[in-house]
Each structure stands twice: as structure tokens, then as C-alpha cells.
Protein backbone atom coordinates (compact mmCIF):
# COMPACT_ATOMS: atom_id res chain seq x y z
CA MET A 1 62.82 -16.11 78.37
CA ILE A 2 59.28 -15.95 79.92
CA GLY A 3 58.68 -13.85 83.06
CA SER A 4 57.42 -15.00 86.27
CA GLU A 5 53.62 -14.44 86.89
CA GLY A 6 52.84 -11.01 88.12
CA GLU A 7 56.36 -9.66 88.10
CA GLY A 8 57.80 -10.57 84.64
CA LEU A 9 61.62 -10.22 84.26
CA SER A 10 63.86 -8.55 86.47
CA LEU A 11 65.74 -5.52 85.01
CA LEU A 12 69.09 -7.42 84.49
CA THR A 13 67.60 -9.98 82.72
CA GLN A 14 65.48 -7.63 80.48
CA ARG A 15 68.70 -5.77 79.79
CA CYS A 16 70.04 -9.06 78.09
CA CYS A 17 67.29 -9.60 75.84
CA ASP A 18 67.39 -8.71 72.13
CA THR A 19 63.46 -8.12 72.13
CA LEU A 20 60.76 -7.95 74.77
CA VAL A 21 57.01 -8.74 73.97
CA SER A 22 53.95 -8.20 76.56
CA ILE A 23 50.61 -9.40 76.21
CA PRO A 24 48.07 -6.74 76.77
CA LEU A 25 45.59 -7.87 79.59
CA LYS A 26 41.93 -6.35 79.83
CA GLY A 27 39.80 -6.26 82.80
CA ASN A 28 40.57 -7.37 86.38
CA THR A 29 43.24 -9.87 85.21
CA PRO A 30 46.53 -8.97 87.07
CA SER A 31 48.50 -11.40 85.01
CA LEU A 32 48.85 -14.70 83.17
CA ASN A 33 50.30 -17.98 84.09
CA ALA A 34 53.59 -18.31 82.44
CA SER A 35 52.67 -21.52 80.55
CA VAL A 36 49.55 -19.77 79.36
CA ALA A 37 51.79 -16.81 78.23
CA ALA A 38 54.38 -18.99 76.45
CA GLY A 39 51.67 -20.72 74.33
CA MET A 40 49.90 -17.37 73.38
CA ALA A 41 53.31 -16.12 72.12
CA LEU A 42 53.98 -19.19 70.33
CA TYR A 43 50.76 -19.41 68.58
CA GLU A 44 50.92 -15.75 67.47
CA ILE A 45 54.28 -16.81 66.08
CA TYR A 46 53.34 -19.69 64.21
CA ARG A 47 50.21 -17.77 63.06
CA GLN A 48 52.29 -15.01 61.40
CA ARG A 49 54.71 -17.26 60.01
CA ARG A 50 51.91 -19.20 58.38
CA ALA A 51 50.42 -16.09 56.95
CA THR A 52 53.26 -15.44 55.03
CA THR A 53 53.78 -19.31 53.86
CA LEU A 54 52.26 -20.12 50.31
CA HIS A 55 50.29 -23.47 50.74
CA LEU A 56 50.58 -25.34 47.12
CA GLY A 57 48.69 -28.80 47.10
CA GLY A 58 49.88 -29.91 50.35
CA CYS A 59 53.24 -28.49 50.23
CA PHE A 60 54.61 -25.50 51.89
CA ALA A 61 56.68 -22.90 49.94
CA LYS A 62 58.20 -19.73 51.11
CA LYS A 63 57.99 -18.40 47.50
CA SER A 64 55.42 -16.60 45.52
CA ALA A 65 53.59 -18.52 43.08
CA THR A 66 55.75 -17.61 39.93
CA GLU A 67 58.70 -18.33 41.82
CA TYR A 68 57.22 -21.74 42.79
CA ASN A 69 56.15 -22.27 38.80
CA LYS A 70 59.81 -21.52 37.57
CA THR A 71 61.28 -24.39 39.69
């Protein structure tokens, strides 16, 4: 779920969530557009998952190099 600009999620909605995430803002930016916040969150998820994926010759493997060579 993505909260509305400025106010975020209601307390009732927050209680139903497994995890709550916020994007820290610097300067005098009061809030982000909901679509911008969603894009930033999705990119960060992608970036972290990509960092844990081993890239071998155009293939993607979620194994260590040793495990990959055994198959």
C-alpha cells in the first residue's frame, strides 16, 4: 500500500500492514508524490535483490559460484 501525499496511511491501515517503510526527506520537501514514492521503493527492492543475484554469462542464478558449477 502507498500512503497519500502528506498524510500517509491511516492508523487503521497501518495496523493491518506487516511492514511499514518510510522515505526520509531532507530540506523543505514536505512529501513525495505517491507514484514517485512507489517508484523509489520498487527501485530499492530491485537494487537490493540484484545485489544478491550472481550474474554468470547472461544467466541469473541465486546460487554461489561453487553451487552453480556443481549443476
